[in-house]
PDB file of C-alpha atoms in Angstrom:
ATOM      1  CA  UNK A   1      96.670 143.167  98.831  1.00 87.00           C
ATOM      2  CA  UNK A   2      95.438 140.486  96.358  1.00 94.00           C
ATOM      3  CA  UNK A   3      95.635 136.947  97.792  1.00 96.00           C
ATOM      4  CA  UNK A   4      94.973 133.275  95.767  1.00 96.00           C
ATOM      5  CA  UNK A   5      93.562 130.247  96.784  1.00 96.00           C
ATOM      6  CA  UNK A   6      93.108 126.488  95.974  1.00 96.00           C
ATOM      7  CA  UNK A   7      90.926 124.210  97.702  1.00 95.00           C
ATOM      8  CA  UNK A   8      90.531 120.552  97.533  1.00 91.00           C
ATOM      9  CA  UNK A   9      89.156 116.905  98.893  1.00 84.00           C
ATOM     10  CA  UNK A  10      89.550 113.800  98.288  1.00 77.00           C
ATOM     11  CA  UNK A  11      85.293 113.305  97.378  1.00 73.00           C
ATOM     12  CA  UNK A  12      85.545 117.032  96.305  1.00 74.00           C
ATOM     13  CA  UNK A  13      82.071 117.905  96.901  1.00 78.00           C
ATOM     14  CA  UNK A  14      81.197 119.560 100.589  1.00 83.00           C
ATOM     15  CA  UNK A  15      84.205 120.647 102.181  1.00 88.00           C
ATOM     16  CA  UNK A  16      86.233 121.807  98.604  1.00 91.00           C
ATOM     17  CA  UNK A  17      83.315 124.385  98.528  1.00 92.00           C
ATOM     18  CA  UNK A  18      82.894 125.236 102.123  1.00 93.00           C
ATOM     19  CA  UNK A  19      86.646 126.394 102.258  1.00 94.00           C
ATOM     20  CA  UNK A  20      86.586 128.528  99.820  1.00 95.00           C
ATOM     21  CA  UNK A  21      83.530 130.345 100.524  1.00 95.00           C
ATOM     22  CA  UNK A  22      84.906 130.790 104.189  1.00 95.00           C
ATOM     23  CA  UNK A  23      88.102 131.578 102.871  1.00 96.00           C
ATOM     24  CA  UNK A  24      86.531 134.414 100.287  1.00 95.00           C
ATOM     25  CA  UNK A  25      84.231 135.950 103.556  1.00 95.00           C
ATOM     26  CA  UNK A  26      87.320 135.934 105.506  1.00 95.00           C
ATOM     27  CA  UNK A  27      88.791 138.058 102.791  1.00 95.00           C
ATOM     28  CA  UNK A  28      86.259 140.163 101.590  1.00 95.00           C
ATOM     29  CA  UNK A  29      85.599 141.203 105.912  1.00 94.00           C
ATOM     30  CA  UNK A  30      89.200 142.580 105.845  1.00 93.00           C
ATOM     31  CA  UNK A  31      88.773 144.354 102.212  1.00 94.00           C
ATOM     32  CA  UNK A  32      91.379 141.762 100.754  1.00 94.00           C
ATOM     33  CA  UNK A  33      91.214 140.508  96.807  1.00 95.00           C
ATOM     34  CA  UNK A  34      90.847 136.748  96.766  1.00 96.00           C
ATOM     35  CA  UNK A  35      90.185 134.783  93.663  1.00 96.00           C
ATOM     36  CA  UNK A  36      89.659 131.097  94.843  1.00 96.00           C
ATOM     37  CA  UNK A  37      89.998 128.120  92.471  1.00 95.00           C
ATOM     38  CA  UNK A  38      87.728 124.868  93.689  1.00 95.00           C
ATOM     39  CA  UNK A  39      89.223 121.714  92.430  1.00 91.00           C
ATOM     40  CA  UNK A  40      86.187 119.541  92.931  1.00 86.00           C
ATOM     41  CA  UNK A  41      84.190 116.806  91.662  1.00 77.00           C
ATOM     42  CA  UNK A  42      83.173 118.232  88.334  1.00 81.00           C
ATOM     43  CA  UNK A  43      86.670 119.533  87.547  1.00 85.00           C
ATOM     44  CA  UNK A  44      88.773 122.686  88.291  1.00 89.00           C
ATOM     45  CA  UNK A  45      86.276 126.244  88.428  1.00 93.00           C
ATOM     46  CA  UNK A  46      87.246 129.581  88.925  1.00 93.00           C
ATOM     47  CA  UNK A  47      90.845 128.752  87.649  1.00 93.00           C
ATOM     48  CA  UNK A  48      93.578 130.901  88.632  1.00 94.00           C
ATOM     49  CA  UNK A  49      95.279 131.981  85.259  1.00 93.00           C
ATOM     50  CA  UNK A  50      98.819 133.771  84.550  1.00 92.00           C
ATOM     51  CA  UNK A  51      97.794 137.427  84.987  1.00 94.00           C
ATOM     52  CA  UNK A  52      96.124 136.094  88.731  1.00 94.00           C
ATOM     53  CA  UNK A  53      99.477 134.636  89.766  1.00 94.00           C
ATOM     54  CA  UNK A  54     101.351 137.254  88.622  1.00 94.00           C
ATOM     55  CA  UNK A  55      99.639 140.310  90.591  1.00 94.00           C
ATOM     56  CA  UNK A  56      99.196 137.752  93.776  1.00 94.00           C
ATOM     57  CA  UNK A  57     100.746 138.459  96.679  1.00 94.00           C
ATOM     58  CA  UNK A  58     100.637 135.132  98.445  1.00 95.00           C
ATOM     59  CA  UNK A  59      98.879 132.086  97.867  1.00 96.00           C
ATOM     60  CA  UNK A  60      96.665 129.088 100.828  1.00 96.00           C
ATOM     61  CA  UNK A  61      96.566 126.068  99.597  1.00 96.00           C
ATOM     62  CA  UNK A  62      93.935 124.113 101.250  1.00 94.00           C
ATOM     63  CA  UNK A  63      93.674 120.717 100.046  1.00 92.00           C
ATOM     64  CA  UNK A  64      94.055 117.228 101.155  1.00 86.00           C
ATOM     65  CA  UNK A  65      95.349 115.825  98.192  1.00 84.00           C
ATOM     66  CA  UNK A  66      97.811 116.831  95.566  1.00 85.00           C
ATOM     67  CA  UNK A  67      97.520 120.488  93.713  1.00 89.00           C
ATOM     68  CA  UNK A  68     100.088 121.316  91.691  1.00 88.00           C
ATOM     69  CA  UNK A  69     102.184 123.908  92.687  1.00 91.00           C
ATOM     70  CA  UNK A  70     104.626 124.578  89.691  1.00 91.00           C
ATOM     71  CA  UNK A  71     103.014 127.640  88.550  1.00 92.00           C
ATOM     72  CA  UNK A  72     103.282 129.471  91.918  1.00 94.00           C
ATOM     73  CA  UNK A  73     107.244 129.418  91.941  1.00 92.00           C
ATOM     74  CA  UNK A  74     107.701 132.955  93.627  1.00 93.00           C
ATOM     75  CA  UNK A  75     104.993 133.275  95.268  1.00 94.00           C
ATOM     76  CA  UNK A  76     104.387 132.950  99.093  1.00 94.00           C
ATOM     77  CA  UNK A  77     102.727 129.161  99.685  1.00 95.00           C
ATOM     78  CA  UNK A  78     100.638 128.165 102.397  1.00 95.00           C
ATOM     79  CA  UNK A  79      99.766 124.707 102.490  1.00 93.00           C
ATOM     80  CA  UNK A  80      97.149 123.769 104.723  1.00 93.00           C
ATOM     81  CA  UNK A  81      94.465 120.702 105.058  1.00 90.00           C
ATOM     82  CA  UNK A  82      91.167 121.621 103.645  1.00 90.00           C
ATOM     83  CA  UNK A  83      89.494 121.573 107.214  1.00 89.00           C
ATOM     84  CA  UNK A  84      91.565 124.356 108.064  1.00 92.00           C
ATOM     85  CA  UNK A  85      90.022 126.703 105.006  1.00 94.00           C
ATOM     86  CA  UNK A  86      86.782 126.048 106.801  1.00 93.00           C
ATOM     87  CA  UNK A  87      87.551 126.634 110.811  1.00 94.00           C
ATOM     88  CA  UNK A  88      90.509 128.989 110.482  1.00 94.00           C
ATOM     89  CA  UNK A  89      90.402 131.019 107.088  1.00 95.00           C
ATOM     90  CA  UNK A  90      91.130 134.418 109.126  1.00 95.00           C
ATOM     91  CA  UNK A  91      94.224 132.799 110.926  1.00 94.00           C
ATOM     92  CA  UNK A  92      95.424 131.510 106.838  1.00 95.00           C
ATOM     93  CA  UNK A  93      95.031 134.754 106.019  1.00 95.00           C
ATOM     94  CA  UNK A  94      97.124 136.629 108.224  1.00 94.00           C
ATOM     95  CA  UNK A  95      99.783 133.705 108.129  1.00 93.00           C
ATOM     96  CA  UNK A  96     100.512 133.596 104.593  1.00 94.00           C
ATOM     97  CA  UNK A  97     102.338 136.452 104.674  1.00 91.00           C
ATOM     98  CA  UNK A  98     105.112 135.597 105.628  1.00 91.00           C
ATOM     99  CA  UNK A  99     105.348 132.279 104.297  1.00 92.00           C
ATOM    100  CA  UNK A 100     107.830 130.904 102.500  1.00 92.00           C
ATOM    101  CA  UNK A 101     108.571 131.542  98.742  1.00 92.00           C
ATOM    102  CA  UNK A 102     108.062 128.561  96.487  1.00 91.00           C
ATOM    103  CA  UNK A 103     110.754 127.952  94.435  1.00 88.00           C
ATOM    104  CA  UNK A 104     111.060 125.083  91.702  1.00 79.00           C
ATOM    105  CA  UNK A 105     110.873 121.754  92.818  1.00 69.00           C
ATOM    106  CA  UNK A 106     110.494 122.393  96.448  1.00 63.00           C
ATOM    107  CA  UNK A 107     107.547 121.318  98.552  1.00 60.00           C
ATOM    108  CA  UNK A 108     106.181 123.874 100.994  1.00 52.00           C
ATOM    109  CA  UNK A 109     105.760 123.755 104.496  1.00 50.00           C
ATOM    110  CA  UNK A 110     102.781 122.492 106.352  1.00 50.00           C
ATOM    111  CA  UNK A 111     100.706 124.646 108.887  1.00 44.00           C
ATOM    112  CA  UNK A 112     102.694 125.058 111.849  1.00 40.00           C
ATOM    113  CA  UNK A 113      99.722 124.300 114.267  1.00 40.00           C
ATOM    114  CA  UNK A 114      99.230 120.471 112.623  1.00 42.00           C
ATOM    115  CA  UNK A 115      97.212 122.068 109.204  1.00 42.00           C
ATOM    116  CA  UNK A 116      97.799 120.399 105.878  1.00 42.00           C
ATOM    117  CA  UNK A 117      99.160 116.841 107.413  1.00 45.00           C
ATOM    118  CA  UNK A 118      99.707 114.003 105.058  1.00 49.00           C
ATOM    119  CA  UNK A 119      96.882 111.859 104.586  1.00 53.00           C
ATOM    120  CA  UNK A 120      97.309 108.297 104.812  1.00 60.00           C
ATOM    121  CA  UNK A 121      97.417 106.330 101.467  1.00 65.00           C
ATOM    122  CA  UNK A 122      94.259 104.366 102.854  1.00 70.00           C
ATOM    123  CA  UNK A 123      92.122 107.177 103.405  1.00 66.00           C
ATOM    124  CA  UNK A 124      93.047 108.965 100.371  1.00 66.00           C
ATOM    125  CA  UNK A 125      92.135 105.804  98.284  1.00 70.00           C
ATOM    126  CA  UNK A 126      89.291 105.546 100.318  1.00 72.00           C
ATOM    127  CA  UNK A 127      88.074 108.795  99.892  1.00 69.00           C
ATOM    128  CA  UNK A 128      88.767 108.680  95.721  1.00 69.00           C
ATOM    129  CA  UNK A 129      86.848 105.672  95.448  1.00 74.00           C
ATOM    130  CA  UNK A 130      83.742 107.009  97.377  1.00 74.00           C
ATOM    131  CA  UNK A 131      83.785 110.201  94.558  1.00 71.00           C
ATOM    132  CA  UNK A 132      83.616 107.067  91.773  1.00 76.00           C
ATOM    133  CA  UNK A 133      81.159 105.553  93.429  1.00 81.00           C
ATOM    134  CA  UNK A 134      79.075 108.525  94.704  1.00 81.00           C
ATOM    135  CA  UNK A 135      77.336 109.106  90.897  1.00 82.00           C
ATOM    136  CA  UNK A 136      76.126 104.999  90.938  1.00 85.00           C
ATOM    137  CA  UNK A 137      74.571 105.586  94.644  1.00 87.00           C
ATOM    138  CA  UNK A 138      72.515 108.602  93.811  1.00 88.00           C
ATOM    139  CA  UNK A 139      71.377 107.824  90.272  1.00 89.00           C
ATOM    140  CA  UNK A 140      70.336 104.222  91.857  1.00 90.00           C
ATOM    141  CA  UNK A 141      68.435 105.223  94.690  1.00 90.00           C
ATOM    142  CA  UNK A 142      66.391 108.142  92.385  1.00 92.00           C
ATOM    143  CA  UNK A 143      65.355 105.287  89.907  1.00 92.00           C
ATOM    144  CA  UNK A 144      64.256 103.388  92.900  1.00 91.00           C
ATOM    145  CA  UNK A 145      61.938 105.874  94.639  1.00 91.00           C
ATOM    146  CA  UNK A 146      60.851 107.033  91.171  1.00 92.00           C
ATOM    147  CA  UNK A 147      59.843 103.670  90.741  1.00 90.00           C
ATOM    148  CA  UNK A 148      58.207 103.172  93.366  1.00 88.00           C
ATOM    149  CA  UNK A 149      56.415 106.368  94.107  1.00 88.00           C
ATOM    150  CA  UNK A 150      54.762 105.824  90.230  1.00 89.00           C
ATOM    151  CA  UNK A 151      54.463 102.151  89.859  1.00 87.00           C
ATOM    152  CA  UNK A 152      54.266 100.985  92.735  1.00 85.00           C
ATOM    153  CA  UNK A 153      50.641 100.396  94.675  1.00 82.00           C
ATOM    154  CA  UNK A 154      50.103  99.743  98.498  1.00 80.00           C
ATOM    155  CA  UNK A 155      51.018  96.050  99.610  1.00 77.00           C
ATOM    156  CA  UNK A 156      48.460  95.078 102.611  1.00 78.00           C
ATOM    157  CA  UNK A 157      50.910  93.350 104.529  1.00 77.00           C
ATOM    158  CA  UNK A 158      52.649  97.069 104.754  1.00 72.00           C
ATOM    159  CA  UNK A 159      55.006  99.184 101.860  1.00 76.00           C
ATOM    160  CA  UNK A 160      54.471  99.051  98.165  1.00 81.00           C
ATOM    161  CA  UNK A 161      54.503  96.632  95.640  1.00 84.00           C
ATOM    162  CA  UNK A 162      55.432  97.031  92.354  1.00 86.00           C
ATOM    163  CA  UNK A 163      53.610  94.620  89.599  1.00 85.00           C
ATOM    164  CA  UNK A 164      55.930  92.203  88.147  1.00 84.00           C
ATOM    165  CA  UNK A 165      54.562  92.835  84.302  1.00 85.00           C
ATOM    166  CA  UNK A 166      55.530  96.504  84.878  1.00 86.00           C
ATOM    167  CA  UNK A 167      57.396  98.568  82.937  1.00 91.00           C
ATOM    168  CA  UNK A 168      58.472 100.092  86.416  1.00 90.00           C
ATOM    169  CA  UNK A 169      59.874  96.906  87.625  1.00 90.00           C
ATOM    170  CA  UNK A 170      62.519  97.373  85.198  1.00 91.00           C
ATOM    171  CA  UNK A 171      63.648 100.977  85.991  1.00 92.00           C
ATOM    172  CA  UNK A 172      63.431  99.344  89.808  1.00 89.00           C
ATOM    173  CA  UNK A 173      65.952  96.628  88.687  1.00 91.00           C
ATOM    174  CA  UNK A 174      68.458  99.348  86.940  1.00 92.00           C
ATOM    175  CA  UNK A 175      68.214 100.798  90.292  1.00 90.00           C
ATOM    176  CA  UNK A 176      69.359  98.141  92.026  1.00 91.00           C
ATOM    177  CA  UNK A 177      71.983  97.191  89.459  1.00 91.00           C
ATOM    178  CA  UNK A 178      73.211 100.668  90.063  1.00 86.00           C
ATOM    179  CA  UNK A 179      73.298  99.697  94.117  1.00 84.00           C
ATOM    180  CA  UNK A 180      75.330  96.846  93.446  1.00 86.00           C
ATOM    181  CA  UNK A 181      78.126  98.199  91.564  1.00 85.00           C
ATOM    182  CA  UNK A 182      79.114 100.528  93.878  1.00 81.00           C
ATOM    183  CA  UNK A 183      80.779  98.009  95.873  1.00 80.00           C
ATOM    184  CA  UNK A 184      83.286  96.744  92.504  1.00 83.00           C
ATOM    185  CA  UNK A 185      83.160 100.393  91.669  1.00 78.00           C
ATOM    186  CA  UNK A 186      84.844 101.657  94.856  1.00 73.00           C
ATOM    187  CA  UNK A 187      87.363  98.852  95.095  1.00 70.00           C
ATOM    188  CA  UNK A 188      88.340  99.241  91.144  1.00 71.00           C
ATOM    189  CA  UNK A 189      88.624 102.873  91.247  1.00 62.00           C
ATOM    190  CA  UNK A 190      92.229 103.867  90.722  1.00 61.00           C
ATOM    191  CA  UNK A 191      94.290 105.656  93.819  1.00 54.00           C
ATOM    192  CA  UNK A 192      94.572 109.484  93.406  1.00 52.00           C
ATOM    193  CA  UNK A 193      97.972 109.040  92.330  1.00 49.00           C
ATOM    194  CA  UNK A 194      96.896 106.755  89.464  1.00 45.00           C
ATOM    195  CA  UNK A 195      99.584 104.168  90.713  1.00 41.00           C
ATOM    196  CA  UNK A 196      99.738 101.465  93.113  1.00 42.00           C
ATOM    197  CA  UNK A 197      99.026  97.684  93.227  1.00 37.00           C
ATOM    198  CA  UNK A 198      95.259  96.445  93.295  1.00 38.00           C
ATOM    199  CA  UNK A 199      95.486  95.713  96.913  1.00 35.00           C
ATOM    200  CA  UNK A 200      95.968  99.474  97.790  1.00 35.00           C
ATOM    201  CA  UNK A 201      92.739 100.625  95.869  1.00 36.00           C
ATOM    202  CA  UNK A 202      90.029 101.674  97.648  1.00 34.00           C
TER     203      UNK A 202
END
């Protein structure tokens, strides 16, 4: 038996990659093929190609936003919520064979047991803003403590003070520029659909 496997999040960092590793130890315990594509962050890796859809005999989709499904018309489809991938991979296993064939156009059916609900548009916005906004965060607060921890020197009254005339005090500013922006960045972000008025960006 050779399965297939997408996984997705909104932020697509921790839980794209947690599914699928549960997903592929849930497989590999039961002597099952799985090739899992991760659709995170930094793009699409491990994609599934023509030759892995064509010898598959069923196919989880665990994701909380949209994967598209067009090249897995005659397959068996699973769709599931990411969070399911992680707590139940052994249960999507056994279930996605017998689920439905996906034919063109159609949308497949949910988890029975409450898997793979619709997100709201809210948290979905939410949740792509936070991955635009994520980079500005972690490259600010690094230029900070760098900053710090070399230029700066111990303050008496407590913490550490770095010298106005120094060349650190301006990586400390870019820091803090960075800081700011992720407030404009995660409202300005566009929605994961790439439509929608300015009011429903997150």
């Amino acid at each position: 038996m050779k399965l297939l496997a997408v996984t997705a999040c909104p932020t697509g960092i921790a839980h794209t990659y947690m599914a699928a590793e549960k997903l592929s130890q849930a497989a590999a315990s039961r002597g099952i093929d799985m090739k899992v594509e991760t659709q995170g962050s930094i793009g699409a890796e491990n994609v599934l190609d023509d030759n892995d859809v064509s010898s598959a005999d069923g196919v989880i989709i665990a994701a909380d936003k949209d994967v598209d499904l067009s090249r897995f018309v005659g397959k068996r489809v699973l769709t599931v919520g990411v969070a399911e991938g992680i707590h139940h991979p052994e249960q999507l296993i056994e279930r996605v064979r017998s689920a439905p064939v996906h034919t063109a156009g159609a949308t497949p059916a949910a988890s029975a047991s409450g898997g793979g609900k619709e997100r709201s548009v809210a948290y979905k916005a939410l949740m792509n803003g936070v991955s635009y906004m994520i980079p500005f965060v972690v490259v600010g607060g690094l230029l900070i403590a760098i900053s710090l921890s070399l230029g700066g020197h111990t303050d008496p009254s407590g913490g550490l003070v770095i010298p106005k005339d120094s060349f650190w005090t301006d990586v400390n500013n870019i820091g803090l520029i960075g800081f700011k922006l992720m407030v404009p960045i995660l409202y300005t972000s566009p929605t994961p659909s790439g439509t929608g008025p300015p009011s429903c960006r997150a």
